[in-house]
Amino acid sequence: MKFVAFERAKQGTGASRRLRITGRTPGIVYGGTGEPTLIELDHNALFHAIKKEAFHASILEMELAGKEHKVLLRDLQMHPYKQQILHIDFQRVEAKTKMTVKVPVHYSGEEESPAVKTENCLVNHVITELTVSCFPADIPEFIAVDLKGLKKGAPLHIKDITLPKGVKFVAKGQDNPVLVSVSAVSDEAEADAAAAAAAAAPVDPKAAKAAAAKEAKAGAKADAAKPAAKK
């Protein structure tokens, strides 16, 4: 994925504020030889780019001063309530240096698993991204996980899946964390879900009118059957 950046001469809070007023976003590029490089980017183009998953988890080609540089997104600062990017950080990519990056996990196939189809279970995606270590050329855009084999009472752990070649999971406190949990749906929860579905279903006017008439007729019969009150 490619984007264009421009060299930035001034830094500081005031300079960055003036830059944002003109529709630009201040940024910085770390790594490589020498000092970090100050850059600025077109805010609208950048705002559209960050909506794409590839911008967050793959090597990017940055054009700067007529040259292309391979970089990775490292940090993104957003305004607390405005749709505005306040600052962005990148890191230069060195081909022969391993990097630690976060990669999204894409799950599929759970609807076809025994846990969902026949065992009436709920499947919860506990982890949606993994921290991995690999060379830049091996960084995957995402990690695909097939859940067709899920069964009741058998959660999926990191050691249950095969990572792409050259990619190693970076443990942070847990060597084998749960990726996906599987829990059975109780009878009470199932009944509540059925009641909610029935309540949300569209009402047939004719059926409702017939039911009301039937209820009124039954009420009239009950009243007629009561003994008359003595005067």
PDB file of C-alpha atoms in Angstrom:
ATOM      1  CA  MET A   1       0.000   0.000   0.000  1.00  0.00           C
ATOM      2  CA  LYS A   2       1.439   3.365  -1.046  1.00  0.00           C
ATOM      3  CA  PHE A   3       1.098   6.867   0.343  1.00  0.00           C
ATOM      4  CA  VAL A   4       2.811  10.229  -0.118  1.00  0.00           C
ATOM      5  CA  ALA A   5       4.504  12.192   2.665  1.00  0.00           C
ATOM      6  CA  PHE A   6       6.238  15.584   2.665  1.00  0.00           C
ATOM      7  CA  GLU A   7       9.209  16.808   4.667  1.00  0.00           C
ATOM      8  CA  ARG A   8       8.320  19.017   7.624  1.00  0.00           C
ATOM      9  CA  ALA A   9      10.685  21.764   8.727  1.00  0.00           C
ATOM     10  CA  LYS A  10       9.086  23.002  11.930  1.00  0.00           C
ATOM     11  CA  GLN A  11       8.076  21.095  15.047  1.00  0.00           C
ATOM     12  CA  GLY A  12       6.380  21.921  18.315  1.00  0.00           C
ATOM     13  CA  THR A  13       2.805  22.353  19.523  1.00  0.00           C
ATOM     14  CA  GLY A  14       2.195  25.679  17.760  1.00  0.00           C
ATOM     15  CA  ALA A  15       3.629  24.518  14.447  1.00  0.00           C
ATOM     16  CA  SER A  16       1.597  21.300  14.562  1.00  0.00           C
ATOM     17  CA  ARG A  17      -1.598  23.225  15.327  1.00  0.00           C
ATOM     18  CA  ARG A  18      -1.046  25.546  12.355  1.00  0.00           C
ATOM     19  CA  LEU A  19      -0.326  22.527  10.171  1.00  0.00           C
ATOM     20  CA  ARG A  20      -3.635  20.871  11.102  1.00  0.00           C
ATOM     21  CA  ILE A  21      -5.534  24.055  10.246  1.00  0.00           C
ATOM     22  CA  THR A  22      -4.218  23.781   6.683  1.00  0.00           C
ATOM     23  CA  GLY A  23      -5.486  20.186   6.353  1.00  0.00           C
ATOM     24  CA  ARG A  24      -2.175  18.461   7.032  1.00  0.00           C
ATOM     25  CA  THR A  25      -1.233  15.906   9.716  1.00  0.00           C
ATOM     26  CA  PRO A  26       2.192  16.026  11.400  1.00  0.00           C
ATOM     27  CA  GLY A  27       4.158  12.809  11.685  1.00  0.00           C
ATOM     28  CA  ILE A  28       7.563  11.296  12.271  1.00  0.00           C
ATOM     29  CA  VAL A  29       9.568   8.378  10.868  1.00  0.00           C
ATOM     30  CA  TYR A  30      11.870   6.470  13.225  1.00  0.00           C
ATOM     31  CA  GLY A  31      14.610   3.954  12.507  1.00  0.00           C
ATOM     32  CA  GLY A  32      17.358   3.702   9.968  1.00  0.00           C
ATOM     33  CA  THR A  33      20.501   5.824  10.124  1.00  0.00           C
ATOM     34  CA  GLY A  34      20.554   9.338  11.490  1.00  0.00           C
ATOM     35  CA  GLU A  35      17.869  11.318  13.288  1.00  0.00           C
ATOM     36  CA  PRO A  36      14.110  10.698  13.001  1.00  0.00           C
ATOM     37  CA  THR A  37      12.534  12.374   9.977  1.00  0.00           C
ATOM     38  CA  LEU A  38       9.758  14.919  10.464  1.00  0.00           C
ATOM     39  CA  ILE A  39       6.970  14.541   7.917  1.00  0.00           C
ATOM     40  CA  GLU A  40       3.487  15.830   7.122  1.00  0.00           C
ATOM     41  CA  LEU A  41       0.646  14.151   5.229  1.00  0.00           C
ATOM     42  CA  ASP A  42      -2.607  15.196   3.607  1.00  0.00           C
ATOM     43  CA  HIS A  43      -5.206  14.610   6.326  1.00  0.00           C
ATOM     44  CA  ASN A  44      -8.115  13.560   4.086  1.00  0.00           C
ATOM     45  CA  ALA A  45      -6.039  11.000   2.177  1.00  0.00           C
ATOM     46  CA  LEU A  46      -4.616   9.676   5.447  1.00  0.00           C
ATOM     47  CA  PHE A  47      -8.054   9.460   7.069  1.00  0.00           C
ATOM     48  CA  HIS A  48      -9.292   7.257   4.227  1.00  0.00           C
ATOM     49  CA  ALA A  49      -6.132   5.121   4.384  1.00  0.00           C
ATOM     50  CA  ILE A  50      -6.432   4.287   8.096  1.00  0.00           C
ATOM     51  CA  LYS A  51      -9.859   2.718   7.463  1.00  0.00           C
ATOM     52  CA  LYS A  52      -8.125  -0.094   5.574  1.00  0.00           C
ATOM     53  CA  GLU A  53      -6.815  -3.003   7.601  1.00  0.00           C
ATOM     54  CA  ALA A  54      -3.706  -3.312   5.438  1.00  0.00           C
ATOM     55  CA  PHE A  55      -2.557   0.149   6.521  1.00  0.00           C
ATOM     56  CA  HIS A  56      -2.255  -1.092  10.116  1.00  0.00           C
ATOM     57  CA  ALA A  57      -0.691  -4.510   9.617  1.00  0.00           C
ATOM     58  CA  SER A  58       1.472  -4.566   6.501  1.00  0.00           C
ATOM     59  CA  ILE A  59       4.583  -2.940   5.085  1.00  0.00           C
ATOM     60  CA  LEU A  60       3.757   0.425   3.522  1.00  0.00           C
ATOM     61  CA  GLU A  61       5.544   2.203   0.688  1.00  0.00           C
ATOM     62  CA  MET A  62       6.047   5.836   1.622  1.00  0.00           C
ATOM     63  CA  GLU A  63       7.064   8.281  -1.100  1.00  0.00           C
ATOM     64  CA  LEU A  64       9.145  11.094   0.394  1.00  0.00           C
ATOM     65  CA  ALA A  65      11.171  13.641  -1.592  1.00  0.00           C
ATOM     66  CA  GLY A  66      11.002  11.521  -4.726  1.00  0.00           C
ATOM     67  CA  LYS A  67      12.234   8.344  -2.992  1.00  0.00           C
ATOM     68  CA  GLU A  68      10.364   5.290  -1.724  1.00  0.00           C
ATOM     69  CA  HIS A  69      10.802   4.082   1.839  1.00  0.00           C
ATOM     70  CA  LYS A  70       9.357   0.931   3.383  1.00  0.00           C
ATOM     71  CA  VAL A  71       7.709   1.690   6.727  1.00  0.00           C
ATOM     72  CA  LEU A  72       5.284   0.283   9.276  1.00  0.00           C
ATOM     73  CA  LEU A  73       2.642   2.203  11.187  1.00  0.00           C
ATOM     74  CA  ARG A  74       3.679   2.457  14.836  1.00  0.00           C
ATOM     75  CA  ASP A  75       1.321   4.928  16.490  1.00  0.00           C
ATOM     76  CA  LEU A  76      -1.785   6.918  15.634  1.00  0.00           C
ATOM     77  CA  GLN A  77      -3.194   9.699  17.807  1.00  0.00           C
ATOM     78  CA  MET A  78      -6.826  10.664  17.251  1.00  0.00           C
ATOM     79  CA  HIS A  79      -8.740  13.701  18.512  1.00  0.00           C
ATOM     80  CA  PRO A  80     -10.909  12.787  21.564  1.00  0.00           C
ATOM     81  CA  TYR A  81     -14.184  13.533  19.778  1.00  0.00           C
ATOM     82  CA  LYS A  82     -13.467  14.900  16.305  1.00  0.00           C
ATOM     83  CA  GLN A  83     -12.754  12.756  13.264  1.00  0.00           C
ATOM     84  CA  GLN A  84      -9.238  14.123  13.113  1.00  0.00           C
ATOM     85  CA  ILE A  85      -5.808  12.504  13.183  1.00  0.00           C
ATOM     86  CA  LEU A  86      -3.560  14.555  15.432  1.00  0.00           C
ATOM     87  CA  HIS A  87      -0.241  12.788  14.853  1.00  0.00           C
ATOM     88  CA  ILE A  88       1.157   9.662  13.232  1.00  0.00           C
ATOM     89  CA  ASP A  89       4.380   7.679  13.740  1.00  0.00           C
ATOM     90  CA  PHE A  90       6.090   5.268  11.346  1.00  0.00           C
ATOM     91  CA  GLN A  91       9.109   2.999  11.629  1.00  0.00           C
ATOM     92  CA  ARG A  92      11.509   2.293   8.780  1.00  0.00           C
ATOM     93  CA  VAL A  93      11.767  -1.331   7.776  1.00  0.00           C
ATOM     94  CA  GLU A  94      15.159  -3.019   7.555  1.00  0.00           C
ATOM     95  CA  ALA A  95      15.001  -6.171   5.410  1.00  0.00           C
ATOM     96  CA  LYS A  96      17.447  -8.159   7.572  1.00  0.00           C
ATOM     97  CA  THR A  97      16.059  -7.128  10.949  1.00  0.00           C
ATOM     98  CA  LYS A  98      13.254  -9.050  12.646  1.00  0.00           C
ATOM     99  CA  MET A  99      10.310  -6.946  13.749  1.00  0.00           C
ATOM    100  CA  THR A 100       7.604  -7.342  16.373  1.00  0.00           C
ATOM    101  CA  VAL A 101       4.203  -6.396  14.990  1.00  0.00           C
ATOM    102  CA  LYS A 102       0.502  -6.899  15.699  1.00  0.00           C
ATOM    103  CA  VAL A 103      -1.397  -8.832  13.054  1.00  0.00           C
ATOM    104  CA  PRO A 104      -5.217  -9.158  12.875  1.00  0.00           C
ATOM    105  CA  VAL A 105      -6.813 -12.597  13.153  1.00  0.00           C
ATOM    106  CA  HIS A 106      -9.586 -13.532  10.704  1.00  0.00           C
ATOM    107  CA  TYR A 107     -11.901 -16.330  11.877  1.00  0.00           C
ATOM    108  CA  SER A 108     -14.149 -18.354   9.580  1.00  0.00           C
ATOM    109  CA  GLY A 109     -16.206 -21.560   9.496  1.00  0.00           C
ATOM    110  CA  GLU A 110     -17.707 -21.469  12.977  1.00  0.00           C
ATOM    111  CA  GLU A 111     -21.266 -21.786  11.591  1.00  0.00           C
ATOM    112  CA  GLU A 112     -20.269 -25.158  10.128  1.00  0.00           C
ATOM    113  CA  SER A 113     -18.643 -26.466  13.320  1.00  0.00           C
ATOM    114  CA  PRO A 114     -20.237 -29.182  15.507  1.00  0.00           C
ATOM    115  CA  ALA A 115     -20.221 -26.703  18.409  1.00  0.00           C
ATOM    116  CA  VAL A 116     -22.666 -24.404  16.602  1.00  0.00           C
ATOM    117  CA  LYS A 117     -24.563 -26.758  14.281  1.00  0.00           C
ATOM    118  CA  THR A 118     -25.350 -29.668  16.613  1.00  0.00           C
ATOM    119  CA  GLU A 119     -24.219 -28.803  20.136  1.00  0.00           C
ATOM    120  CA  ASN A 120     -25.992 -25.455  20.534  1.00  0.00           C
ATOM    121  CA  CYS A 121     -22.931 -23.516  21.711  1.00  0.00           C
ATOM    122  CA  LEU A 122     -21.864 -19.893  21.666  1.00  0.00           C
ATOM    123  CA  VAL A 123     -18.480 -19.079  20.134  1.00  0.00           C
ATOM    124  CA  ASN A 124     -16.559 -16.078  21.424  1.00  0.00           C
ATOM    125  CA  HIS A 125     -13.504 -14.615  19.659  1.00  0.00           C
ATOM    126  CA  VAL A 126     -11.315 -13.817  22.679  1.00  0.00           C
ATOM    127  CA  ILE A 127      -8.310 -12.522  20.696  1.00  0.00           C
ATOM    128  CA  THR A 128      -8.672 -10.528  17.475  1.00  0.00           C
ATOM    129  CA  GLU A 129      -4.987  -9.727  16.882  1.00  0.00           C
ATOM    130  CA  LEU A 130      -1.693 -11.448  17.654  1.00  0.00           C
ATOM    131  CA  THR A 131       1.732 -10.012  18.417  1.00  0.00           C
ATOM    132  CA  VAL A 132       4.279 -11.827  16.262  1.00  0.00           C
ATOM    133  CA  SER A 133       7.955 -11.634  15.395  1.00  0.00           C
ATOM    134  CA  CYS A 134       9.327 -12.115  11.874  1.00  0.00           C
ATOM    135  CA  PHE A 135      11.362 -10.557   9.103  1.00  0.00           C
ATOM    136  CA  PRO A 136       9.605  -7.762   7.171  1.00  0.00           C
ATOM    137  CA  ALA A 137       9.137  -9.929   4.077  1.00  0.00           C
ATOM    138  CA  ASP A 138       7.247 -12.510   6.168  1.00  0.00           C
ATOM    139  CA  ILE A 139       4.765 -10.150   7.840  1.00  0.00           C
ATOM    140  CA  PRO A 140       1.295 -11.470   7.004  1.00  0.00           C
ATOM    141  CA  GLU A 141      -1.563  -9.089   6.268  1.00  0.00           C
ATOM    142  CA  PHE A 142      -3.689 -11.243   8.573  1.00  0.00           C
ATOM    143  CA  ILE A 143      -3.735 -14.711  10.149  1.00  0.00           C
ATOM    144  CA  ALA A 144      -6.570 -16.964   8.957  1.00  0.00           C
ATOM    145  CA  VAL A 145      -8.067 -19.393  11.492  1.00  0.00           C
ATOM    146  CA  ASP A 146     -10.579 -22.075  10.448  1.00  0.00           C
ATOM    147  CA  LEU A 147     -13.117 -22.920  13.161  1.00  0.00           C
ATOM    148  CA  LYS A 148     -14.917 -25.782  11.405  1.00  0.00           C
ATOM    149  CA  GLY A 149     -13.552 -28.294  13.917  1.00  0.00           C
ATOM    150  CA  LEU A 150     -14.775 -26.522  17.071  1.00  0.00           C
ATOM    151  CA  LYS A 151     -16.531 -28.775  19.582  1.00  0.00           C
ATOM    152  CA  LYS A 152     -18.372 -28.239  22.860  1.00  0.00           C
ATOM    153  CA  GLY A 153     -16.036 -27.758  25.822  1.00  0.00           C
ATOM    154  CA  ALA A 154     -12.908 -27.482  23.636  1.00  0.00           C
ATOM    155  CA  PRO A 155     -11.589 -23.890  23.402  1.00  0.00           C
ATOM    156  CA  LEU A 156      -9.023 -23.051  20.729  1.00  0.00           C
ATOM    157  CA  HIS A 157      -5.522 -22.040  21.929  1.00  0.00           C
ATOM    158  CA  ILE A 158      -2.625 -20.429  20.084  1.00  0.00           C
ATOM    159  CA  LYS A 159      -0.771 -23.764  20.003  1.00  0.00           C
ATOM    160  CA  ASP A 160      -3.732 -25.340  18.202  1.00  0.00           C
ATOM    161  CA  ILE A 161      -3.147 -23.291  15.044  1.00  0.00           C
ATOM    162  CA  THR A 162      -0.353 -23.174  12.494  1.00  0.00           C
ATOM    163  CA  LEU A 163       1.213 -19.758  11.956  1.00  0.00           C
ATOM    164  CA  PRO A 164       2.557 -18.715   8.545  1.00  0.00           C
ATOM    165  CA  LYS A 165       6.124 -19.722   7.710  1.00  0.00           C
ATOM    166  CA  GLY A 166       8.730 -17.586   9.460  1.00  0.00           C
ATOM    167  CA  VAL A 167       6.187 -16.102  11.897  1.00  0.00           C
ATOM    168  CA  LYS A 168       6.551 -16.667  15.652  1.00  0.00           C
ATOM    169  CA  PHE A 169       4.034 -15.781  18.343  1.00  0.00           C
ATOM    170  CA  VAL A 170       5.346 -13.336  20.967  1.00  0.00           C
ATOM    171  CA  ALA A 171       4.074 -14.363  24.397  1.00  0.00           C
ATOM    172  CA  LYS A 172       3.215 -11.570  26.800  1.00  0.00           C
ATOM    173  CA  GLY A 173       2.506 -13.296  30.089  1.00  0.00           C
ATOM    174  CA  GLN A 174       0.724 -16.277  28.487  1.00  0.00           C
ATOM    175  CA  ASP A 175       2.501 -18.929  26.446  1.00  0.00           C
ATOM    176  CA  ASN A 176      -0.706 -20.500  25.172  1.00  0.00           C
ATOM    177  CA  PRO A 177      -3.603 -18.016  25.404  1.00  0.00           C
ATOM    178  CA  VAL A 178      -7.175 -18.885  24.430  1.00  0.00           C
ATOM    179  CA  LEU A 179      -8.081 -17.581  20.984  1.00  0.00           C
ATOM    180  CA  VAL A 180     -11.691 -18.780  20.907  1.00  0.00           C
ATOM    181  CA  SER A 181     -13.928 -19.958  23.748  1.00  0.00           C
ATOM    182  CA  VAL A 182     -16.899 -22.320  23.366  1.00  0.00           C
ATOM    183  CA  SER A 183     -19.779 -22.281  25.844  1.00  0.00           C
ATOM    184  CA  ALA A 184     -23.092 -24.143  25.899  1.00  0.00           C
ATOM    185  CA  VAL A 185     -26.344 -22.178  25.764  1.00  0.00           C
ATOM    186  CA  SER A 186     -28.539 -22.858  28.811  1.00  0.00           C
ATOM    187  CA  ASP A 187     -32.232 -23.815  28.431  1.00  0.00           C
ATOM    188  CA  GLU A 188     -33.226 -20.583  30.165  1.00  0.00           C
ATOM    189  CA  ALA A 189     -31.137 -18.468  27.807  1.00  0.00           C
ATOM    190  CA  GLU A 190     -32.553 -20.368  24.838  1.00  0.00           C
ATOM    191  CA  ALA A 191     -36.119 -19.736  26.055  1.00  0.00           C
ATOM    192  CA  ASP A 192     -35.351 -16.031  26.539  1.00  0.00           C
ATOM    193  CA  ALA A 193     -33.949 -15.846  23.008  1.00  0.00           C
ATOM    194  CA  ALA A 194     -37.055 -17.529  21.600  1.00  0.00           C
ATOM    195  CA  ALA A 195     -39.321 -15.140  23.528  1.00  0.00           C
ATOM    196  CA  ALA A 196     -37.331 -12.150  22.293  1.00  0.00           C
ATOM    197  CA  ALA A 197     -37.547 -13.399  18.708  1.00  0.00           C
ATOM    198  CA  ALA A 198     -41.297 -13.862  19.046  1.00  0.00           C
ATOM    199  CA  ALA A 199     -41.703 -10.365  20.487  1.00  0.00           C
ATOM    200  CA  ALA A 200     -39.679  -8.887  17.637  1.00  0.00           C
ATOM    201  CA  ALA A 201     -41.634 -10.751  14.956  1.00  0.00           C
ATOM    202  CA  PRO A 202     -44.052  -8.622  12.868  1.00  0.00           C
ATOM    203  CA  VAL A 203     -47.711  -8.761  14.002  1.00  0.00           C
ATOM    204  CA  ASP A 204     -50.386  -9.967  11.562  1.00  0.00           C
ATOM    205  CA  PRO A 205     -53.310  -7.463  11.929  1.00  0.00           C
ATOM    206  CA  LYS A 206     -55.928 -10.074  10.982  1.00  0.00           C
ATOM    207  CA  ALA A 207     -54.568 -12.629  13.435  1.00  0.00           C
ATOM    208  CA  ALA A 208     -54.401 -10.028  16.213  1.00  0.00           C
ATOM    209  CA  LYS A 209     -58.017  -8.940  15.533  1.00  0.00           C
ATOM    210  CA  ALA A 210     -59.224 -12.560  15.571  1.00  0.00           C
ATOM    211  CA  ALA A 211     -57.402 -13.253  18.837  1.00  0.00           C
ATOM    212  CA  ALA A 212     -58.928 -10.144  20.440  1.00  0.00           C
ATOM    213  CA  ALA A 213     -62.435 -11.159  19.320  1.00  0.00           C
ATOM    214  CA  LYS A 214     -61.933 -14.666  20.680  1.00  0.00           C
ATOM    215  CA  GLU A 215     -60.757 -13.304  24.012  1.00  0.00           C
ATOM    216  CA  ALA A 216     -63.755 -10.911  24.222  1.00  0.00           C
ATOM    217  CA  LYS A 217     -66.199 -13.744  23.453  1.00  0.00           C
ATOM    218  CA  ALA A 218     -64.674 -15.932  26.138  1.00  0.00           C
ATOM    219  CA  GLY A 219     -64.970 -13.066  28.625  1.00  0.00           C
ATOM    220  CA  ALA A 220     -68.653 -12.568  27.778  1.00  0.00           C
ATOM    221  CA  LYS A 221     -69.411 -16.268  28.365  1.00  0.00           C
ATOM    222  CA  ALA A 222     -67.678 -16.166  31.728  1.00  0.00           C
ATOM    223  CA  ASP A 223     -69.738 -13.156  32.809  1.00  0.00           C
ATOM    224  CA  ALA A 224     -73.001 -14.843  31.752  1.00  0.00           C
ATOM    225  CA  ALA A 225     -72.164 -17.899  33.776  1.00  0.00           C
ATOM    226  CA  LYS A 226     -71.827 -15.925  37.022  1.00  0.00           C
ATOM    227  CA  PRO A 227     -74.868 -16.023  39.415  1.00  0.00           C
ATOM    228  CA  ALA A 228     -76.890 -12.810  39.487  1.00  0.00           C
ATOM    229  CA  ALA A 229     -76.312 -10.633  42.543  1.00  0.00           C
ATOM    230  CA  LYS A 230     -79.196 -10.492  45.101  1.00  0.00           C
ATOM    231  CA  LYS A 231     -80.923  -7.148  45.537  1.00  0.00           C
TER     232      LYS A 231
END
